[in-house]
């Protein structure tokens, strides 16, 4: 029976104190980890049990981190720039990668984190595969309306406490960064398309067909523009968080992708089930 070691620590990157959490199978088949990139309101904690299940299923390490200003990482005083997606992939994560001692990794991101993962796959040869979950590919009317609806919801009494649970005093900055960037005129022409043509590693693109923040034009645009082998999966009756709403299907798709596209050894479902709850 596999044991999963869980390690939590902070890394000093420039002026930021970045929270990192690792799930490490003690009999891992490979040291090449899966690195998780969270969404615009997300954090390490909001991945919930997904990283543990991923480490058990793929039998290799999983790493998640809170971006600067989020979760258990240090606060950011200045406004988040409209270039924040590219900045994370091109400037910030390479320094964290060095601090973590990574030579190869598989990038997996949700929502805006999916965009970051795809950009990393284009920029960094050390990224051996990429998985995007409900990533935005450009600015769509549905995305903007979903953000406006969420903004209105968070303005209601008591709703900000939901964000404060995960981000403490940083919650207002987190929400403002999300809303102001996406609704800004400077963000109108943002698109992944010019850069992701540089993605030559295998890619798995998943998207819920009922995603309130983007239509299925997003995954098709991504799949049509990456240059490497690509697998696209539209998840039926699923919204913006497939890794929570239809976790078994998402895990199965990732498992199959790794087996067929990356040649990674993964555990069968029965073995993975036996490992559940076995944590150091």
GROMACS .gro file of C-alpha atoms in nm:
model
  280
    1UNK     CA    1   0.000   0.000   0.000
    2UNK     CA    2   0.141   0.336  -0.108
    3UNK     CA    3   0.226   0.604   0.145
    4UNK     CA    4   0.191   0.970   0.048
    5UNK     CA    5   0.415   1.216   0.224
    6UNK     CA    6   0.274   1.570   0.244
    7UNK     CA    7   0.520   1.857   0.278
    8UNK     CA    8   0.432   2.225   0.330
    9UNK     CA    9   0.685   2.506   0.312
   10UNK     CA   10   0.744   2.863   0.196
   11UNK     CA   11   0.994   2.983  -0.063
   12UNK     CA   12   1.127   3.339  -0.079
   13UNK     CA   13   1.095   3.457  -0.441
   14UNK     CA   14   1.204   3.818  -0.483
   15UNK     CA   15   1.002   4.008  -0.221
   16UNK     CA   16   0.732   3.740  -0.203
   17UNK     CA   17   0.688   3.454   0.042
   18UNK     CA   18   0.528   3.176  -0.162
   19UNK     CA   19   0.341   2.887  -0.002
   20UNK     CA   20   0.409   2.547  -0.163
   21UNK     CA   21   0.258   2.208  -0.085
   22UNK     CA   22   0.384   1.873  -0.214
   23UNK     CA   23   0.221   1.530  -0.226
   24UNK     CA   24   0.498   1.273  -0.267
   25UNK     CA   25   0.433   0.899  -0.318
   26UNK     CA   26   0.710   0.717  -0.131
   27UNK     CA   27   0.728   0.452  -0.406
   28UNK     CA   28   0.685   0.699  -0.692
   29UNK     CA   29   0.756   0.568  -1.040
   30UNK     CA   30   0.922   0.897  -1.138
   31UNK     CA   31   1.039   1.216  -0.971
   32UNK     CA   32   0.886   1.429  -1.249
   33UNK     CA   33   0.595   1.608  -1.076
   34UNK     CA   34   0.263   1.748  -1.184
   35UNK     CA   35   0.254   2.122  -1.100
   36UNK     CA   36  -0.090   2.275  -1.037
   37UNK     CA   37  -0.185   2.633  -1.131
   38UNK     CA   38  -0.497   2.765  -0.956
   39UNK     CA   39  -0.776   2.988  -1.087
   40UNK     CA   40  -0.840   3.360  -1.032
   41UNK     CA   41  -1.001   3.318  -0.688
   42UNK     CA   42  -0.820   2.995  -0.605
   43UNK     CA   43  -0.551   2.870  -0.372
   44UNK     CA   44  -0.373   2.550  -0.274
   45UNK     CA   45  -0.644   2.471  -0.019
   46UNK     CA   46  -0.922   2.515  -0.276
   47UNK     CA   47  -0.788   2.222  -0.479
   48UNK     CA   48  -0.924   2.018  -0.183
   49UNK     CA   49  -0.855   1.644  -0.230
   50UNK     CA   50  -0.770   1.666  -0.601
   51UNK     CA   51  -0.387   1.678  -0.557
   52UNK     CA   52  -0.385   1.374  -0.327
   53UNK     CA   53  -0.600   1.170  -0.564
   54UNK     CA   54  -0.384   1.279  -0.857
   55UNK     CA   55  -0.064   1.170  -0.680
   56UNK     CA   56  -0.223   0.835  -0.595
   57UNK     CA   57  -0.356   0.776  -0.945
   58UNK     CA   58  -0.043   0.876  -1.138
   59UNK     CA   59   0.202   0.751  -0.872
   60UNK     CA   60   0.419   1.058  -0.900
   61UNK     CA   61   0.462   1.382  -0.705
   62UNK     CA   62   0.214   1.666  -0.723
   63UNK     CA   63   0.305   2.025  -0.637
   64UNK     CA   64   0.065   2.317  -0.581
   65UNK     CA   65   0.148   2.673  -0.486
   66UNK     CA   66  -0.035   2.993  -0.398
   67UNK     CA   67   0.051   3.275  -0.635
   68UNK     CA   68   0.173   3.596  -0.471
   69UNK     CA   69  -0.126   3.767  -0.309
   70UNK     CA   70  -0.330   3.446  -0.274
   71UNK     CA   71  -0.393   3.185  -0.007
   72UNK     CA   72  -0.103   3.144   0.234
   73UNK     CA   73   0.146   3.340   0.022
   74UNK     CA   74   0.238   3.694   0.117
   75UNK     CA   75   0.020   3.991   0.027
   76UNK     CA   76   0.076   4.212  -0.277
   77UNK     CA   77   0.035   4.585  -0.225
   78UNK     CA   78   0.014   4.707  -0.584
   79UNK     CA   79  -0.263   4.642  -0.836
   80UNK     CA   80  -0.227   4.328  -1.044
   81UNK     CA   81  -0.118   4.422  -1.400
   82UNK     CA   82  -0.322   4.322  -1.703
   83UNK     CA   83  -0.023   4.112  -1.814
   84UNK     CA   84  -0.048   3.889  -1.503
   85UNK     CA   85  -0.109   3.563  -1.692
   86UNK     CA   86   0.198   3.596  -1.910
   87UNK     CA   87   0.400   3.743  -1.622
   88UNK     CA   88   0.336   3.432  -1.410
   89UNK     CA   89   0.440   3.197  -1.688
   90UNK     CA   90   0.730   3.393  -1.833
   91UNK     CA   91   0.881   3.570  -1.532
   92UNK     CA   92   0.765   3.441  -1.194
   93UNK     CA   93   0.726   3.064  -1.224
   94UNK     CA   94   1.074   3.015  -1.375
   95UNK     CA   95   1.219   3.152  -1.049
   96UNK     CA   96   0.998   2.927  -0.840
   97UNK     CA   97   1.090   2.633  -1.062
   98UNK     CA   98   1.456   2.701  -0.987
   99UNK     CA   99   1.386   2.722  -0.613
  100UNK     CA  100   1.202   2.389  -0.631
  101UNK     CA  101   1.486   2.228  -0.825
  102UNK     CA  102   1.262   2.112  -1.109
  103UNK     CA  103   1.422   1.986  -1.429
  104UNK     CA  104   1.102   1.846  -1.583
  105UNK     CA  105   0.735   1.876  -1.495
  106UNK     CA  106   0.381   1.830  -1.622
  107UNK     CA  107   0.174   2.152  -1.599
  108UNK     CA  108  -0.194   2.132  -1.501
  109UNK     CA  109  -0.406   2.445  -1.463
  110UNK     CA  110  -0.767   2.537  -1.401
  111UNK     CA  111  -0.937   2.842  -1.554
  112UNK     CA  112  -0.682   3.127  -1.570
  113UNK     CA  113  -0.432   2.877  -1.429
  114UNK     CA  114  -0.496   2.668  -1.739
  115UNK     CA  115  -0.388   2.964  -1.950
  116UNK     CA  116  -0.071   2.994  -1.742
  117UNK     CA  117   0.000   2.622  -1.785
  118UNK     CA  118  -0.043   2.649  -2.164
  119UNK     CA  119   0.189   2.950  -2.184
  120UNK     CA  120   0.449   2.764  -1.978
  121UNK     CA  121   0.427   2.473  -2.220
  122UNK     CA  122   0.502   2.718  -2.502
  123UNK     CA  123   0.792   2.889  -2.323
  124UNK     CA  124   0.961   2.610  -2.130
  125UNK     CA  125   1.110   2.292  -2.278
  126UNK     CA  126   1.113   2.145  -1.926
  127UNK     CA  127   0.733   2.117  -1.948
  128UNK     CA  128   0.681   1.765  -2.085
  129UNK     CA  129   0.301   1.783  -2.105
  130UNK     CA  130   0.015   2.020  -2.031
  131UNK     CA  131  -0.342   1.976  -1.906
  132UNK     CA  132  -0.590   2.264  -1.912
  133UNK     CA  133  -0.924   2.250  -1.732
  134UNK     CA  134  -1.180   2.512  -1.844
  135UNK     CA  135  -0.908   2.754  -1.951
  136UNK     CA  136  -1.009   3.080  -2.117
  137UNK     CA  137  -0.850   3.128  -2.460
  138UNK     CA  138  -0.962   3.487  -2.522
  139UNK     CA  139  -1.212   3.738  -2.381
  140UNK     CA  140  -1.567   3.620  -2.439
  141UNK     CA  141  -1.897   3.790  -2.354
  142UNK     CA  142  -1.999   3.492  -2.139
  143UNK     CA  143  -1.681   3.526  -1.936
  144UNK     CA  144  -1.741   3.894  -1.867
  145UNK     CA  145  -2.105   3.836  -1.773
  146UNK     CA  146  -2.007   3.555  -1.538
  147UNK     CA  147  -1.759   3.786  -1.368
  148UNK     CA  148  -2.018   4.064  -1.336
  149UNK     CA  149  -2.262   3.817  -1.182
  150UNK     CA  150  -1.999   3.698  -0.935
  151UNK     CA  151  -1.909   4.057  -0.849
  152UNK     CA  152  -2.273   4.129  -0.767
  153UNK     CA  153  -2.295   3.814  -0.557
  154UNK     CA  154  -1.986   3.903  -0.353
  155UNK     CA  155  -2.131   4.249  -0.283
  156UNK     CA  156  -2.411   4.089  -0.081
  157UNK     CA  157  -2.378   4.076   0.299
  158UNK     CA  158  -2.157   3.797   0.427
  159UNK     CA  159  -2.040   3.676   0.086
  160UNK     CA  160  -1.685   3.811   0.117
  161UNK     CA  161  -1.638   3.578   0.412
  162UNK     CA  162  -1.626   3.295   0.160
  163UNK     CA  163  -1.308   3.442   0.012
  164UNK     CA  164  -1.165   3.545   0.348
  165UNK     CA  165  -1.175   3.180   0.454
  166UNK     CA  166  -0.910   3.104   0.189
  167UNK     CA  167  -0.727   3.437   0.152
  168UNK     CA  168  -0.770   3.612   0.490
  169UNK     CA  169  -0.717   3.989   0.464
  170UNK     CA  170  -0.605   3.950   0.102
  171UNK     CA  171  -0.959   3.858  -0.011
  172UNK     CA  172  -1.051   4.208  -0.132
  173UNK     CA  173  -0.731   4.229  -0.340
  174UNK     CA  174  -0.801   3.884  -0.488
  175UNK     CA  175  -1.154   3.977  -0.594
  176UNK     CA  176  -1.057   4.322  -0.722
  177UNK     CA  177  -0.768   4.178  -0.923
  178UNK     CA  178  -1.000   3.933  -1.095
  179UNK     CA  179  -1.281   4.176  -1.170
  180UNK     CA  180  -1.079   4.482  -1.269
  181UNK     CA  181  -0.841   4.297  -1.498
  182UNK     CA  182  -1.102   4.106  -1.696
  183UNK     CA  183  -1.340   4.402  -1.723
  184UNK     CA  184  -1.064   4.647  -1.813
  185UNK     CA  185  -1.048   4.787  -2.169
  186UNK     CA  186  -0.676   4.700  -2.162
  187UNK     CA  187  -0.771   4.332  -2.142
  188UNK     CA  188  -1.018   4.332  -2.432
  189UNK     CA  189  -0.777   4.192  -2.690
  190UNK     CA  190  -0.609   3.936  -2.462
  191UNK     CA  191  -0.569   3.595  -2.624
  192UNK     CA  192  -0.362   3.280  -2.579
  193UNK     CA  193  -0.359   3.209  -2.952
  194UNK     CA  194  -0.037   3.381  -3.066
  195UNK     CA  195   0.171   3.213  -2.795
  196UNK     CA  196   0.026   2.863  -2.771
  197UNK     CA  197   0.135   2.788  -3.125
  198UNK     CA  198   0.466   2.724  -2.951
  199UNK     CA  199   0.320   2.433  -2.750
  200UNK     CA  200   0.483   2.122  -2.894
  201UNK     CA  201   0.444   1.885  -2.598
  202UNK     CA  202   0.130   1.666  -2.565
  203UNK     CA  203  -0.178   1.857  -2.445
  204UNK     CA  204  -0.505   1.750  -2.284
  205UNK     CA  205  -0.777   2.016  -2.309
  206UNK     CA  206  -1.089   1.962  -2.094
  207UNK     CA  207  -1.394   2.184  -2.065
  208UNK     CA  208  -1.738   2.162  -1.904
  209UNK     CA  209  -2.017   2.216  -2.154
  210UNK     CA  210  -2.211   2.426  -1.898
  211UNK     CA  211  -1.918   2.645  -1.796
  212UNK     CA  212  -2.064   2.978  -1.688
  213UNK     CA  213  -1.733   3.155  -1.762
  214UNK     CA  214  -1.677   3.041  -2.119
  215UNK     CA  215  -1.821   2.847  -2.411
  216UNK     CA  216  -1.676   2.543  -2.584
  217UNK     CA  217  -1.514   2.782  -2.831
  218UNK     CA  218  -1.232   2.803  -2.575
  219UNK     CA  219  -1.117   2.438  -2.582
  220UNK     CA  220  -1.161   2.417  -2.959
  221UNK     CA  221  -0.954   2.733  -3.007
  222UNK     CA  222  -0.680   2.591  -2.786
  223UNK     CA  223  -0.684   2.253  -2.961
  224UNK     CA  224  -0.677   2.417  -3.304
  225UNK     CA  225  -0.374   2.631  -3.224
  226UNK     CA  226  -0.128   2.419  -3.023
  227UNK     CA  227   0.137   2.254  -3.238
  228UNK     CA  228   0.184   1.924  -3.055
  229UNK     CA  229  -0.044   1.622  -3.014
  230UNK     CA  230  -0.369   1.730  -2.852
  231UNK     CA  231  -0.664   1.551  -2.692
  232UNK     CA  232  -0.986   1.751  -2.640
  233UNK     CA  233  -1.259   1.636  -2.402
  234UNK     CA  234  -1.591   1.818  -2.357
  235UNK     CA  235  -1.745   1.708  -2.026
  236UNK     CA  236  -2.124   1.683  -2.039
  237UNK     CA  237  -2.351   1.845  -1.779
  238UNK     CA  238  -2.050   2.004  -1.612
  239UNK     CA  239  -1.977   2.363  -1.515
  240UNK     CA  240  -1.660   2.561  -1.451
  241UNK     CA  241  -1.499   2.322  -1.199
  242UNK     CA  242  -1.489   1.974  -1.356
  243UNK     CA  243  -1.220   1.853  -1.114
  244UNK     CA  244  -1.482   1.895  -0.839
  245UNK     CA  245  -1.811   1.842  -1.025
  246UNK     CA  246  -1.710   1.530  -1.220
  247UNK     CA  247  -1.386   1.433  -1.052
  248UNK     CA  248  -1.391   1.064  -1.151
  249UNK     CA  249  -1.425   1.150  -1.521
  250UNK     CA  250  -1.150   1.412  -1.503
  251UNK     CA  251  -0.917   1.172  -1.323
  252UNK     CA  252  -0.990   0.901  -1.579
  253UNK     CA  253  -0.915   1.138  -1.868
  254UNK     CA  254  -0.586   1.246  -1.708
  255UNK     CA  255  -0.491   0.883  -1.644
  256UNK     CA  256  -0.561   0.784  -2.004
  257UNK     CA  257  -0.378   1.088  -2.139
  258UNK     CA  258  -0.069   1.005  -1.935
  259UNK     CA  259  -0.076   0.642  -2.043
  260UNK     CA  260  -0.127   0.708  -2.412
  261UNK     CA  261   0.047   1.041  -2.470
  262UNK     CA  262   0.320   1.063  -2.208
  263UNK     CA  263   0.404   0.701  -2.144
  264UNK     CA  264   0.369   0.747  -1.769
  265UNK     CA  265   0.302   0.445  -1.549
  266UNK     CA  266  -0.026   0.496  -1.365
  267UNK     CA  267  -0.213   0.281  -1.120
  268UNK     CA  268  -0.523   0.089  -1.208
  269UNK     CA  269  -0.843   0.207  -1.043
  270UNK     CA  270  -0.838  -0.076  -0.789
  271UNK     CA  271  -0.483   0.006  -0.676
  272UNK     CA  272  -0.564   0.376  -0.652
  273UNK     CA  273  -0.870   0.299  -0.441
  274UNK     CA  274  -0.660   0.096  -0.197
  275UNK     CA  275  -0.434   0.396  -0.144
  276UNK     CA  276  -0.706   0.640  -0.045
  277UNK     CA  277  -0.659   0.778   0.302
  278UNK     CA  278  -0.305   0.646   0.339
  279UNK     CA  279  -0.118   0.963   0.422
  280UNK     CA  280   0.186   1.040   0.632
   0.00000   0.00000   0.00000
